[in-house]
């Protein structure tokens, strides 16, 4: 009898060991599932970026040399471009010089200087000016025209959908945007507006790239507040506009 008990004890002990091992394995696997930290890619995906961008600022601006200029990667070139733009604005806006007069005077000075140099090089004992032949390539103009055509077509599609009353939100956004542009247009002329936009392109992206970790959380809060106000406006005003009946009458 004692031998039978001794024989059954190891079997029971091994069975209990297997059960406890399975329970421990299940608990550890469940704990690992709940305690598994988020991967870096998942954490990165949760970070809010201004206007929902997924690319760096340099890529958003098109990359290449223009983006380097706007982000001040080449400080000398960026300063030179901004200085030339400022000089042009001062010349036309403050000095009130006219574009046609400026172009004519520049061409007169350039052609006059080259003409005199070409005819007087034998007297001054210097080599004649080396004027290269200039050929404008066709491909860059075709690319610019193609991209401009695509943007214009997309803009016309949006304007058509707004005019047909399909998107009230876009209609309100376009109206507010045009109204803001008209108000700004009363403050200054077109050249000053272009210069202001040019200066903003040379300052805002550079400042944002340096402080995007601080700007993005603030922008997220601002967009959430604007979205709340829009929902209230949509509930109290927009939803009460009989758009369906207007479409039926127009149709």
Tab-separated table of C-alpha atoms in Angstrom:
chain	number	residue	atom	x	y	z
A	1	UNK	CA	0.000	0.000	0.000
A	2	UNK	CA	2.821	2.368	0.895
A	3	UNK	CA	4.587	1.511	-2.361
A	4	UNK	CA	1.437	2.382	-4.365
A	5	UNK	CA	1.175	5.726	-2.554
A	6	UNK	CA	4.864	6.420	-3.243
A	7	UNK	CA	4.358	5.594	-6.944
A	8	UNK	CA	1.273	7.850	-7.284
A	9	UNK	CA	2.985	10.835	-5.575
A	10	UNK	CA	5.496	11.594	-8.381
A	11	UNK	CA	2.708	11.375	-10.991
A	12	UNK	CA	0.516	13.814	-9.042
A	13	UNK	CA	3.497	16.101	-8.427
A	14	UNK	CA	4.433	16.159	-12.126
A	15	UNK	CA	0.809	16.882	-13.060
A	16	UNK	CA	0.671	19.802	-10.593
A	17	UNK	CA	3.974	21.101	-11.934
A	18	UNK	CA	2.628	21.115	-15.494
A	19	UNK	CA	-0.571	22.909	-14.421
A	20	UNK	CA	1.356	25.582	-12.488
A	21	UNK	CA	3.771	25.998	-15.394
A	22	UNK	CA	0.880	26.586	-17.833
A	23	UNK	CA	-0.767	29.065	-15.472
A	24	UNK	CA	2.515	30.918	-15.006
A	25	UNK	CA	3.110	30.983	-18.758
A	26	UNK	CA	-0.409	32.333	-19.408
A	27	UNK	CA	-0.007	35.029	-16.739
A	28	UNK	CA	3.372	36.114	-18.055
A	29	UNK	CA	2.094	36.266	-21.662
A	30	UNK	CA	-0.977	38.270	-20.647
A	31	UNK	CA	1.170	40.621	-18.579
A	32	UNK	CA	3.526	41.089	-21.481
A	33	UNK	CA	0.593	41.939	-23.722
A	34	UNK	CA	-0.710	44.574	-21.329
A	35	UNK	CA	2.681	45.918	-20.322
A	36	UNK	CA	4.171	45.966	-23.834
A	37	UNK	CA	5.363	49.510	-24.463
A	38	UNK	CA	4.459	51.360	-27.608
A	39	UNK	CA	6.956	51.077	-30.401
A	40	UNK	CA	8.836	54.226	-31.399
A	41	UNK	CA	6.974	54.335	-34.699
A	42	UNK	CA	3.617	54.211	-32.903
A	43	UNK	CA	4.660	56.990	-30.550
A	44	UNK	CA	5.905	59.036	-33.483
A	45	UNK	CA	2.608	58.541	-35.292
A	46	UNK	CA	0.705	59.964	-32.324
A	47	UNK	CA	2.621	63.260	-32.435
A	48	UNK	CA	0.493	66.061	-33.877
A	49	UNK	CA	2.085	68.088	-36.658
A	50	UNK	CA	0.832	71.409	-37.977
A	51	UNK	CA	-1.696	70.975	-40.833
A	52	UNK	CA	-1.297	67.195	-40.494
A	53	UNK	CA	2.029	67.141	-42.313
A	54	UNK	CA	3.977	63.876	-42.394
A	55	UNK	CA	7.167	65.157	-44.047
A	56	UNK	CA	9.900	67.449	-42.710
A	57	UNK	CA	9.577	71.165	-43.366
A	58	UNK	CA	12.362	70.995	-45.933
A	59	UNK	CA	10.408	68.426	-47.983
A	60	UNK	CA	7.149	70.365	-47.611
A	61	UNK	CA	8.842	73.402	-49.190
A	62	UNK	CA	9.848	71.301	-52.182
A	63	UNK	CA	13.384	70.420	-51.161
A	64	UNK	CA	16.453	71.449	-53.101
A	65	UNK	CA	17.865	74.957	-53.347
A	66	UNK	CA	14.607	76.932	-52.820
A	67	UNK	CA	13.951	75.132	-49.526
A	68	UNK	CA	17.561	75.765	-48.465
A	69	UNK	CA	17.056	79.475	-49.144
A	70	UNK	CA	13.770	79.693	-47.209
A	71	UNK	CA	15.193	77.744	-44.244
A	72	UNK	CA	18.482	79.674	-44.208
A	73	UNK	CA	20.620	76.566	-44.728
A	74	UNK	CA	22.909	78.774	-46.845
A	75	UNK	CA	22.890	82.026	-44.876
A	76	UNK	CA	24.826	84.057	-47.433
A	77	UNK	CA	22.514	83.090	-50.292
A	78	UNK	CA	19.361	83.615	-48.187
A	79	UNK	CA	20.565	87.035	-47.041
A	80	UNK	CA	21.446	87.982	-50.635
A	81	UNK	CA	18.009	86.952	-51.940
A	82	UNK	CA	16.213	88.819	-49.154
A	83	UNK	CA	18.457	91.855	-49.694
A	84	UNK	CA	17.693	91.945	-53.428
A	85	UNK	CA	13.960	91.650	-52.734
A	86	UNK	CA	14.176	94.477	-50.204
A	87	UNK	CA	16.117	96.663	-52.652
A	88	UNK	CA	13.497	96.048	-55.358
A	89	UNK	CA	10.685	96.927	-52.945
A	90	UNK	CA	12.441	100.120	-51.811
A	91	UNK	CA	13.157	101.076	-55.420
A	92	UNK	CA	9.593	100.649	-56.651
A	93	UNK	CA	7.611	101.474	-53.512
A	94	UNK	CA	9.570	104.187	-51.694
A	95	UNK	CA	11.539	105.764	-54.542
A	96	UNK	CA	8.523	105.190	-56.837
A	97	UNK	CA	10.632	103.959	-59.734
A	98	UNK	CA	8.749	102.288	-62.582
A	99	UNK	CA	9.509	98.760	-63.733
A	100	UNK	CA	9.569	99.548	-67.448
A	101	UNK	CA	11.909	102.501	-66.918
A	102	UNK	CA	14.213	100.392	-64.752
A	103	UNK	CA	14.442	97.604	-67.347
A	104	UNK	CA	15.126	100.045	-70.152
A	105	UNK	CA	17.834	101.862	-68.192
A	106	UNK	CA	19.531	98.595	-67.205
A	107	UNK	CA	19.563	97.396	-70.814
A	108	UNK	CA	20.875	100.753	-72.031
A	109	UNK	CA	23.773	100.646	-69.558
A	110	UNK	CA	24.581	96.984	-70.254
A	111	UNK	CA	24.414	97.202	-74.042
A	112	UNK	CA	26.232	100.563	-74.111
A	113	UNK	CA	29.072	99.259	-71.966
A	114	UNK	CA	29.481	96.069	-74.008
A	115	UNK	CA	29.284	97.970	-77.298
A	116	UNK	CA	32.001	100.433	-76.255
A	117	UNK	CA	34.190	97.643	-74.890
A	118	UNK	CA	33.854	95.609	-78.103
A	119	UNK	CA	34.906	98.589	-80.259
A	120	UNK	CA	37.580	100.042	-78.000
A	121	UNK	CA	39.397	96.870	-76.960
A	122	UNK	CA	42.088	97.467	-79.622
A	123	UNK	CA	42.835	100.923	-78.267
A	124	UNK	CA	42.927	99.921	-74.607
A	125	UNK	CA	44.865	96.746	-75.480
A	126	UNK	CA	42.471	94.345	-73.804
A	127	UNK	CA	40.676	91.267	-75.053
A	128	UNK	CA	37.131	91.753	-76.338
A	129	UNK	CA	34.266	90.711	-74.064
A	130	UNK	CA	33.357	87.040	-74.187
A	131	UNK	CA	29.575	87.057	-74.620
A	132	UNK	CA	28.150	83.513	-74.552
A	133	UNK	CA	25.267	82.409	-76.708
A	134	UNK	CA	22.150	82.049	-74.606
A	135	UNK	CA	19.597	79.368	-75.414
A	136	UNK	CA	16.542	79.015	-73.211
A	137	UNK	CA	15.840	75.290	-72.597
A	138	UNK	CA	12.368	74.038	-73.341
A	139	UNK	CA	11.997	71.377	-70.637
A	140	UNK	CA	11.901	73.649	-67.517
A	141	UNK	CA	9.190	75.815	-69.060
A	142	UNK	CA	7.154	72.746	-69.966
A	143	UNK	CA	7.457	71.407	-66.404
A	144	UNK	CA	6.436	74.759	-64.917
A	145	UNK	CA	3.519	75.066	-67.338
A	146	UNK	CA	2.394	71.493	-66.597
A	147	UNK	CA	2.497	71.940	-62.815
A	148	UNK	CA	0.724	75.308	-63.114
A	149	UNK	CA	-1.942	73.730	-65.311
A	150	UNK	CA	-2.538	70.953	-62.766
A	151	UNK	CA	-2.874	73.448	-59.913
A	152	UNK	CA	-5.280	75.623	-61.925
A	153	UNK	CA	-7.417	72.617	-62.870
A	154	UNK	CA	-7.592	71.502	-59.253
A	155	UNK	CA	-8.546	75.023	-58.203
A	156	UNK	CA	-11.294	75.188	-60.843
A	157	UNK	CA	-12.667	71.828	-59.659
A	158	UNK	CA	-12.878	73.150	-56.091
A	159	UNK	CA	-14.495	76.407	-57.224
A	160	UNK	CA	-17.025	74.500	-59.330
A	161	UNK	CA	-17.994	72.245	-56.421
A	162	UNK	CA	-18.420	75.331	-54.220
A	163	UNK	CA	-20.495	77.137	-56.853
A	164	UNK	CA	-22.779	74.081	-57.160
A	165	UNK	CA	-23.441	74.213	-53.408
A	166	UNK	CA	-21.868	70.849	-52.623
A	167	UNK	CA	-19.633	71.959	-49.774
A	168	UNK	CA	-20.843	74.709	-47.472
A	169	UNK	CA	-17.723	74.531	-45.308
A	170	UNK	CA	-15.401	75.256	-48.236
A	171	UNK	CA	-17.740	78.025	-49.403
A	172	UNK	CA	-17.503	79.775	-46.043
A	173	UNK	CA	-13.720	79.322	-45.930
A	174	UNK	CA	-13.285	80.814	-49.422
A	175	UNK	CA	-15.569	83.757	-48.631
A	176	UNK	CA	-13.707	84.523	-45.389
A	177	UNK	CA	-10.348	84.178	-47.142
A	178	UNK	CA	-11.335	86.516	-49.971
A	179	UNK	CA	-12.713	89.013	-47.478
A	180	UNK	CA	-9.431	88.995	-45.518
A	181	UNK	CA	-7.454	89.507	-48.748
A	182	UNK	CA	-9.690	92.431	-49.711
A	183	UNK	CA	-9.172	94.040	-46.295
A	184	UNK	CA	-5.404	93.616	-46.515
A	185	UNK	CA	-5.528	94.973	-50.076
A	186	UNK	CA	-6.985	98.220	-48.774
A	187	UNK	CA	-4.032	98.676	-46.422
A	188	UNK	CA	-1.248	98.361	-49.021
A	189	UNK	CA	-0.734	97.829	-52.729
A	190	UNK	CA	0.012	94.593	-54.542
A	191	UNK	CA	3.804	95.003	-54.556
A	192	UNK	CA	3.906	95.493	-50.792
A	193	UNK	CA	1.721	92.416	-50.301
A	194	UNK	CA	4.089	90.340	-52.453
A	195	UNK	CA	7.070	91.647	-50.485
A	196	UNK	CA	5.385	90.850	-47.153
A	197	UNK	CA	4.654	87.284	-48.343
A	198	UNK	CA	8.263	86.955	-49.492
A	199	UNK	CA	9.585	88.098	-46.102
A	200	UNK	CA	7.208	85.708	-44.320
A	201	UNK	CA	8.477	82.831	-46.470
A	202	UNK	CA	12.015	83.721	-45.387
A	203	UNK	CA	11.217	83.919	-41.672
A	204	UNK	CA	8.204	81.809	-40.632
A	205	UNK	CA	9.403	78.372	-41.931
A	206	UNK	CA	12.845	78.887	-40.408
A	207	UNK	CA	11.419	79.883	-37.012
A	208	UNK	CA	8.887	77.033	-37.116
A	209	UNK	CA	11.543	74.439	-37.940
A	210	UNK	CA	13.577	75.515	-34.911
A	211	UNK	CA	10.624	75.533	-32.493
A	212	UNK	CA	8.218	72.983	-34.022
A	213	UNK	CA	8.126	70.896	-30.815
A	214	UNK	CA	6.701	73.919	-28.993
A	215	UNK	CA	4.504	75.231	-31.816
A	216	UNK	CA	2.757	71.949	-32.700
A	217	UNK	CA	1.144	71.320	-29.256
A	218	UNK	CA	-0.071	74.916	-29.143
A	219	UNK	CA	-1.449	74.617	-32.696
A	220	UNK	CA	-3.202	71.374	-31.756
A	221	UNK	CA	-5.017	73.092	-28.889
A	222	UNK	CA	-5.923	76.038	-31.124
A	223	UNK	CA	-7.346	73.772	-33.845
A	224	UNK	CA	-9.373	71.846	-31.283
A	225	UNK	CA	-10.876	75.082	-29.982
A	226	UNK	CA	-11.648	76.250	-33.514
A	227	UNK	CA	-13.248	72.894	-34.262
A	228	UNK	CA	-15.458	73.218	-31.174
A	229	UNK	CA	-16.574	76.700	-32.231
A	230	UNK	CA	-17.244	75.456	-35.748
A	231	UNK	CA	-19.399	72.601	-34.434
A	232	UNK	CA	-21.435	75.092	-32.408
A	233	UNK	CA	-21.766	77.369	-35.451
A	234	UNK	CA	-22.710	74.397	-37.621
A	235	UNK	CA	-25.368	73.265	-35.155
A	236	UNK	CA	-26.925	76.693	-34.601
A	237	UNK	CA	-26.590	78.278	-38.047
A	238	UNK	CA	-25.402	76.029	-40.866
A	239	UNK	CA	-27.662	73.069	-40.103
A	240	UNK	CA	-30.724	75.339	-40.200
A	241	UNK	CA	-30.036	76.511	-43.762
A	242	UNK	CA	-32.431	74.662	-46.113
A	243	UNK	CA	-29.743	73.496	-48.542
A	244	UNK	CA	-31.752	70.495	-49.726
A	245	UNK	CA	-34.752	72.630	-50.697
A	246	UNK	CA	-32.479	75.106	-52.488
A	247	UNK	CA	-30.876	72.266	-54.452
A	248	UNK	CA	-34.311	70.913	-55.333
A	249	UNK	CA	-35.418	74.334	-56.608
A	250	UNK	CA	-32.222	74.791	-58.597
A	251	UNK	CA	-32.452	71.284	-59.982
